[in-house]
Structure formats: C-alpha cells, structure tokens
Coordinates of C-alpha atoms in Angstrom, one line a residue:
M14 CA 0.0 0.0 0.0
A15 CA 1.4 3.4 -1.1
T16 CA 2.3 5.8 1.7
K17 CA -0.2 8.6 2.1
R18 CA 0.8 12.1 1.5
A19 CA -0.5 15.1 3.4
L20 CA -0.1 18.8 2.7
I21 CA -0.4 21.2 5.6
T22 CA -0.8 25.0 5.2
G23 CA 0.2 26.9 8.2
I24 CA 2.7 24.2 9.2
T25 CA 4.9 26.5 11.2
G26 CA 2.1 27.5 13.6
Q27 CA 0.9 25.7 16.7
D28 CA -1.6 23.4 15.2
G29 CA 0.6 22.8 12.1
S30 CA 3.6 21.6 14.1
Y31 CA 1.4 19.2 16.3
L32 CA -0.4 17.9 13.2
A33 CA 2.8 17.3 11.4
E34 CA 4.2 15.3 14.3
F35 CA 1.0 13.3 14.5
L36 CA 0.9 12.5 10.8
L37 CA 4.5 11.4 10.9
E38 CA 3.6 9.0 13.6
Q39 CA 0.8 7.6 11.3
G40 CA 3.4 7.0 8.6
Y41 CA 2.5 9.9 6.2
D42 CA 4.8 11.7 4.0
V43 CA 4.3 15.3 5.3
Y44 CA 4.6 18.4 3.2
G45 CA 4.2 22.0 4.5
L46 CA 3.3 25.1 2.6
V47 CA 5.4 28.2 3.5
R48 CA 5.7 31.7 2.0
R49 CA 9.0 32.3 0.3
T50 CA 8.9 36.0 0.9
S51 CA 8.1 36.1 4.5
T52 CA 10.2 36.0 7.5
L53 CA 9.2 32.6 9.1
N54 CA 9.7 31.3 12.6
F55 CA 10.6 27.5 12.2
S56 CA 11.1 27.0 15.9
R57 CA 8.0 24.9 16.3
I58 CA 9.1 22.4 13.6
D59 CA 12.9 22.5 14.1
H60 CA 12.8 19.0 15.7
I61 CA 11.0 17.4 12.7
Q62 CA 12.3 19.6 9.8
D63 CA 14.4 16.8 8.4
Q64 CA 11.4 14.5 8.3
I65 CA 9.1 16.8 6.4
Q66 CA 9.2 18.6 3.0
L67 CA 8.6 22.4 2.8
V68 CA 7.3 23.8 -0.3
S69 CA 6.8 27.4 -1.5
G70 CA 3.3 28.8 -1.9
D71 CA 1.0 31.6 -0.9
M72 CA -2.6 31.7 0.2
L73 CA -3.0 34.9 -1.8
D74 CA -1.8 33.4 -5.0
Q75 CA -4.0 31.0 -6.9
T76 CA -1.3 29.8 -9.3
S77 CA 1.1 28.9 -6.7
L78 CA -1.5 26.9 -4.9
T79 CA -2.5 25.0 -7.9
R80 CA 1.0 24.3 -8.9
T81 CA 2.0 23.0 -5.4
I82 CA -1.0 20.6 -5.3
T83 CA -0.3 19.3 -8.8
A84 CA 3.3 18.7 -8.0
I85 CA 2.7 16.9 -4.5
Q86 CA -0.6 15.1 -5.4
P87 CA -1.5 14.8 -1.8
D88 CA -4.2 12.5 -0.4
E89 CA -5.2 15.0 2.2
I90 CA -4.9 18.7 2.6
Y91 CA -5.2 20.4 6.1
N92 CA -5.8 24.1 5.7
L93 CA -4.5 25.7 8.9
A94 CA -3.1 28.9 7.4
A95 CA -4.8 32.1 8.5
Q96 CA -4.3 35.5 10.0
S97 CA -5.5 33.9 13.2
F98 CA -5.2 36.7 15.9
V99 CA -8.6 38.2 16.6
Q100 CA -7.2 41.6 17.7
T101 CA -5.0 41.9 14.6
S102 CA -8.1 41.4 12.5
W103 CA -9.3 44.8 13.6
D104 CA -6.1 46.5 12.5
Q105 CA -5.9 44.4 9.3
P106 CA -9.5 43.5 8.3
V107 CA -8.9 43.4 4.5
F108 CA -5.8 41.2 4.7
T109 CA -7.6 38.9 7.2
G110 CA -10.5 38.5 4.9
D111 CA -8.2 37.7 1.8
V112 CA -6.1 35.1 3.7
T113 CA -8.6 33.7 6.1
G114 CA -11.6 33.8 3.8
L115 CA -10.7 33.8 0.2
G116 CA -7.6 31.7 0.8
V117 CA -9.9 28.8 1.5
T118 CA -11.6 29.3 -1.9
R119 CA -8.3 29.3 -3.6
I120 CA -7.3 25.9 -2.3
L121 CA -10.7 24.3 -2.9
E122 CA -10.6 25.6 -6.5
A123 CA -7.1 24.1 -6.9
I124 CA -8.4 20.8 -5.5
R125 CA -11.4 20.9 -7.9
T126 CA -9.0 21.5 -10.8
V127 CA -6.2 19.2 -10.0
N128 CA -7.8 16.2 -8.3
P129 CA -11.4 16.3 -6.7
D130 CA -10.7 13.1 -4.8
I131 CA -8.2 14.9 -2.5
R132 CA -9.7 15.0 1.0
F133 CA -9.8 18.5 2.5
Y134 CA -9.8 19.8 6.1
Q135 CA -10.8 23.4 6.9
A136 CA -10.0 25.0 10.3
S137 CA -13.1 26.6 11.2
S138 CA -13.4 28.5 14.5
S139 CA -15.7 28.9 17.5
E140 CA -15.3 32.7 16.9
M141 CA -17.9 32.2 14.2
F142 CA -20.5 31.9 16.9
G143 CA -19.5 35.2 18.4
K144 CA -22.7 36.6 19.9
V145 CA -24.0 33.3 20.7
R146 CA -27.5 32.2 19.9
E147 CA -27.5 29.2 22.3
V148 CA -25.2 27.7 25.0
P149 CA -23.5 25.3 24.4
Q150 CA -22.8 25.7 20.7
K151 CA -23.1 22.8 18.3
E152 CA -22.9 22.2 14.6
T153 CA -26.4 23.7 14.0
T154 CA -26.0 26.8 16.1
P155 CA -26.3 30.0 14.0
F156 CA -23.2 32.1 13.4
Y157 CA -23.0 35.7 14.7
P158 CA -19.3 36.6 14.3
R159 CA -18.0 39.7 16.3
S160 CA -14.6 40.4 14.6
P161 CA -13.2 40.5 11.1
Y162 CA -11.6 37.2 12.0
G163 CA -14.7 35.6 12.9
V164 CA -16.4 36.9 9.6
A165 CA -13.6 35.6 7.5
K166 CA -13.9 32.2 9.2
V167 CA -17.6 32.1 8.5
Y168 CA -16.9 32.7 4.8
G169 CA -14.2 30.0 4.8
H170 CA -16.6 27.6 6.4
W171 CA -19.5 28.2 4.1
I172 CA -17.4 28.0 0.9
T173 CA -16.2 24.6 2.2
V174 CA -19.8 23.4 2.6
N175 CA -20.6 24.8 -0.9
Y176 CA -17.7 23.0 -2.7
R177 CA -18.6 19.8 -0.8
E178 CA -22.2 20.0 -2.0
S179 CA -21.6 21.4 -5.5
F180 CA -18.6 19.4 -6.6
N181 CA -18.9 16.3 -4.3
I182 CA -15.5 17.1 -2.7
H183 CA -14.6 15.3 0.6
A184 CA -14.3 18.6 2.3
T185 CA -14.8 18.7 6.1
S186 CA -14.8 21.6 8.6
G187 CA -13.6 21.3 12.2
I188 CA -15.2 24.0 14.3
L189 CA -12.4 24.2 16.9
F190 CA -12.9 25.9 20.1
N191 CA -9.8 27.5 21.8
H192 CA -6.9 25.1 22.0
E193 CA -3.6 25.9 23.6
S194 CA -0.1 24.6 24.2
P195 CA 3.4 25.7 25.0
R196 CA 3.8 26.4 21.3
R197 CA 1.0 29.0 21.4
G198 CA 1.9 32.5 20.2
L199 CA 2.7 35.1 22.9
E200 CA -0.1 37.3 21.6
F201 CA -2.8 34.8 22.8
V202 CA -4.0 35.3 26.4
T203 CA -3.1 31.7 27.6
R204 CA 0.5 31.9 26.6
K205 CA 0.7 35.5 27.6
V206 CA -0.3 34.5 31.1
S207 CA 2.0 31.5 31.3
H208 CA 5.0 33.4 29.9
H209 CA 4.4 36.4 32.3
V210 CA 3.9 34.0 35.3
A211 CA 7.3 32.4 34.5
R212 CA 9.0 35.8 34.1
I213 CA 7.5 37.1 37.4
K214 CA 8.7 33.9 39.2
L215 CA 12.2 34.4 37.8
G216 CA 12.3 38.1 38.8
M217 CA 12.3 39.3 35.2
T218 CA 9.2 41.5 35.5
H219 CA 6.7 42.5 38.3
E220 CA 3.3 42.7 36.6
L221 CA 0.9 41.2 34.1
R222 CA -1.5 43.5 32.3
L223 CA -4.7 41.9 31.0
G224 CA -8.1 42.9 29.6
N225 CA -11.4 41.4 30.7
L226 CA -10.9 38.8 33.4
E227 CA -14.5 37.7 33.3
A228 CA -14.3 36.6 29.6
E229 CA -14.9 32.8 29.4
R230 CA -13.6 30.3 26.9
D231 CA -13.7 26.6 26.3
W232 CA -9.9 25.8 26.3
G233 CA -8.3 22.5 25.3
F234 CA -4.9 21.1 24.5
A235 CA -3.8 21.6 20.7
G236 CA -2.3 18.0 20.6
D237 CA -5.8 16.6 21.2
Y238 CA -7.5 18.8 18.6
V239 CA -5.1 17.9 15.7
R240 CA -5.8 14.2 16.4
A241 CA -9.5 15.1 15.8
M242 CA -8.6 16.8 12.4
W243 CA -7.1 13.6 11.2
M244 CA -10.0 11.4 12.5
M245 CA -12.5 13.6 10.6
L246 CA -10.7 12.9 7.2
Q247 CA -10.7 9.2 7.8
N248 CA -14.5 9.2 7.7
D249 CA -16.2 8.0 4.6
E250 CA -18.6 10.9 4.6
P251 CA -17.4 14.5 4.9
D252 CA -19.2 16.7 7.5
D253 CA -18.8 19.5 10.0
Y254 CA -17.8 18.8 13.6
V255 CA -17.5 21.0 16.9
I256 CA -14.3 20.0 18.7
A257 CA -14.3 21.3 22.3
T258 CA -14.0 20.1 25.8
G259 CA -17.6 21.2 26.7
K260 CA -16.3 23.0 29.8
T261 CA -15.7 26.8 30.2
H262 CA -13.2 28.6 32.2
S263 CA -12.7 32.5 32.9
V264 CA -9.5 34.3 32.2
E265 CA -9.4 34.8 36.0
R266 CA -9.5 31.1 36.6
L267 CA -6.6 30.7 34.0
V268 CA -4.6 33.3 36.0
D269 CA -5.3 31.8 39.4
I270 CA -4.2 28.3 38.2
A271 CA -1.1 29.6 36.5
F272 CA 0.1 31.6 39.5
S273 CA -0.6 28.8 41.8
C274 CA 1.8 26.6 39.7
V275 CA 4.7 28.8 41.0
D276 CA 3.2 29.4 44.5
L277 CA 2.3 33.1 43.8
D278 CA -1.0 35.0 44.6
W279 CA -2.1 36.5 41.3
H280 CA -3.8 39.5 43.0
N281 CA -0.4 40.9 43.7
Y282 CA 0.7 41.0 40.1
V283 CA -2.3 41.4 37.7
V284 CA -3.3 44.8 36.4
Q285 CA -6.5 45.3 34.3
D286 CA -5.8 47.5 31.2
E287 CA -8.4 48.9 28.9
R288 CA -6.1 48.6 26.0
F289 CA -6.6 44.9 26.0
M290 CA -10.5 45.1 26.0
R291 CA -12.0 43.9 22.7
P292 CA -14.2 46.4 20.7
A293 CA -17.0 43.8 20.8
E294 CA -16.6 40.9 23.3
V295 CA -18.0 37.5 22.4
D296 CA -20.4 35.9 24.8
Q297 CA -19.9 32.6 26.5
L298 CA -18.2 30.2 24.1
V299 CA -18.6 26.6 25.1
G300 CA -18.8 23.8 22.6
D301 CA -20.8 20.6 22.6
P302 CA -18.5 17.9 21.0
T303 CA -21.2 15.1 21.1
K304 CA -21.3 14.7 17.4
A305 CA -17.5 14.1 17.2
K306 CA -17.6 11.6 20.1
T307 CA -20.5 9.6 18.7
T308 CA -19.4 9.7 15.0
F309 CA -15.7 8.8 15.4
G310 CA -14.9 8.5 19.1
W311 CA -13.0 11.6 19.8
E312 CA -12.5 12.9 23.3
P313 CA -10.0 15.3 24.8
E314 CA -7.3 13.7 27.1
V315 CA -5.6 16.7 28.6
T316 CA -7.5 18.7 31.4
F317 CA -7.5 22.4 31.7
E318 CA -5.5 22.4 34.9
N319 CA -2.9 20.1 33.4
L320 CA -2.7 22.2 30.2
V321 CA -2.0 25.4 32.2
Q322 CA 0.6 23.6 34.3
M323 CA 2.2 22.2 31.1
M324 CA 2.5 25.7 29.7
V325 CA 3.8 27.5 32.8
E326 CA 6.4 24.8 33.3
A327 CA 7.5 25.0 29.7
D328 CA 7.8 28.8 29.8
Y329 CA 9.7 28.7 33.1
Q330 CA 12.2 26.2 31.6
L331 CA 12.6 28.1 28.4
L332 CA 13.2 31.5 30.1
K333 CA 15.5 29.9 32.7
D334 CA 17.6 28.2 29.9
K335 CA 17.8 31.4 28.0
R336 CA 19.0 33.4 31.1
N337 CA 21.6 30.8 31.8
S338 CA 22.9 30.4 28.3

C-alpha cells in the first residue's frame, strides 16, 4: 500500500507543528506550505524539519497553490493557514479576509481543478459563533461573528460546505474551540499568562496586564485537537464537527491556576488594562462535542488544569535556559 501524502498549510504554527508530528507517527509523507517572501519562525518544527518537506506557496496566489497541489498530489490537505489573531483582524481587516476567507476558496478551487478526490480539512473556529444564539454551541448553532477574523472564518466555512455539496469534494470543517499549548503564540492570552507568570517567578518582571478577566472560553490542548482533524478525514462521509471540551473557564481562573503553579498570589501582580479590551466581546463560548464523540470516538485527554501547568512549566524552563545560556 502506497504511503499517504498530506499537505499542511500553516505548518509553522502551533496546530501545524502538532499535526505534522501526528501524521509522521501515522506513517505519512508530510509536506508543509510556506511563503518564500516572509520571515518565518521555524522554531515549532525544528525538531522534525528533516522529516518533512517544505514547499513554497502563498494563500493569496491561486497559481502557486494549484502548482503545489499538482506537484505533490496529496491524499489529504489540512488548511490551517490564516491571519489567526482576533485583535490583529481589527487592524488588518482586508488582509484577514483575503487570507482567512478567500484563501480557502483558492485551495478548494485548486483541488477541484487538480484532483477532486483529495480530502480537505478546513480549520473553522468557535469565533464564528460570536454573539452566541445558544449555549452550548453545536454544529447547528447559527453564526454571529463579532470580529473581522470571525467573519472571514464564516466565509471559509460556508465556501467549504458549498464545494462539498456542489462538486462532491470530501471537504470537512472542524469548528475548533480555543486550543492551547506551550507552542501558542505570545499574543494569545493563555501563553501571555504562562509566559508572564514564568517571568515574574524568575524576577524578570513584576506585573501582568490583562483585559477582561471575566471573559470565558472553552480551552483544550492543541495536541488533542489535531488528532480530531485527522480522524475527521478518515470518515467515509465529509461533514462538520465541533471540537471542544464542553467546559468553560474564565480568564481569572486561568490566571489563578497559572500563578498557583509557582506558588504566587495573582492579586499581587495582575493589572487590568483597557487597551486589551475587545471592541466587541464575544459571549460565553462553550462547545458541545457530542457529534464528534458519537461519530468517530474523539474525546479530549488533557484537562484544563494540566494544560495550564504544562504551559507554565515549559515557559519557566525556556526562560531559565535562555537566562543561563
């Protein structure tokens, strides 16, 4: 039996790096799409770079995507590339729409042109629910995005459904709720918290500035969530699935656990700052993963408490090693 080939867009990101690791463990030949002109951070895939093949391409360029897919002839494509930070989407709304929204159309059009039998995974987002219509949110919950990022993700989601229904492409969307890890970008609140807690414990800073401490999210571990992506594409029938823990935690709870990992009281270090408040805050995002569980048996394995501890310990070690080097 021939070795399966997978193409991952956004391979240098948090999810891309975990997915690449997972697919290598499953015996895949793994290819990653990277932009030739950009300054890329390969730190997340340094340890596996000799096991994967990086190819040049751009989510803004139809021709490069078509050429890449023609050259690789992948069995599966995982589209994880996006301008993925909600706050930045307010500063760069047009760019966010072009990459995060229209970029999906470009890949689907390339699949339709090159080989409609390629299985496609689209990284949809809980931010599509935004001003939620029901709690918890499931696959049938109406979308009401509250940021340019959320709006772009809704477009990407529905164009995936359209290509699935119009051209019989095996196109699946995973509506992933917040998923974190030590590889999360520093601009995201979970990593911002774990990084600052480590810095405070090491005496490198004395405060952590945050926005809305009452905001609640359904947070899981990225390693669990990429496993769900793969499981979706192994199904005979393409569909859409909410991937979440089904439990919600406030930013304050996140902070409390993180500081307790280093035996500190967060009240002595956290300062609320209006600069970090969203123009339009989303309501309670908490997903119902029942469909994924019943259809292909997916369940999260890492608890929220263990996730936060994992992130704090990783940042503490990272900063300690840097300081001592």
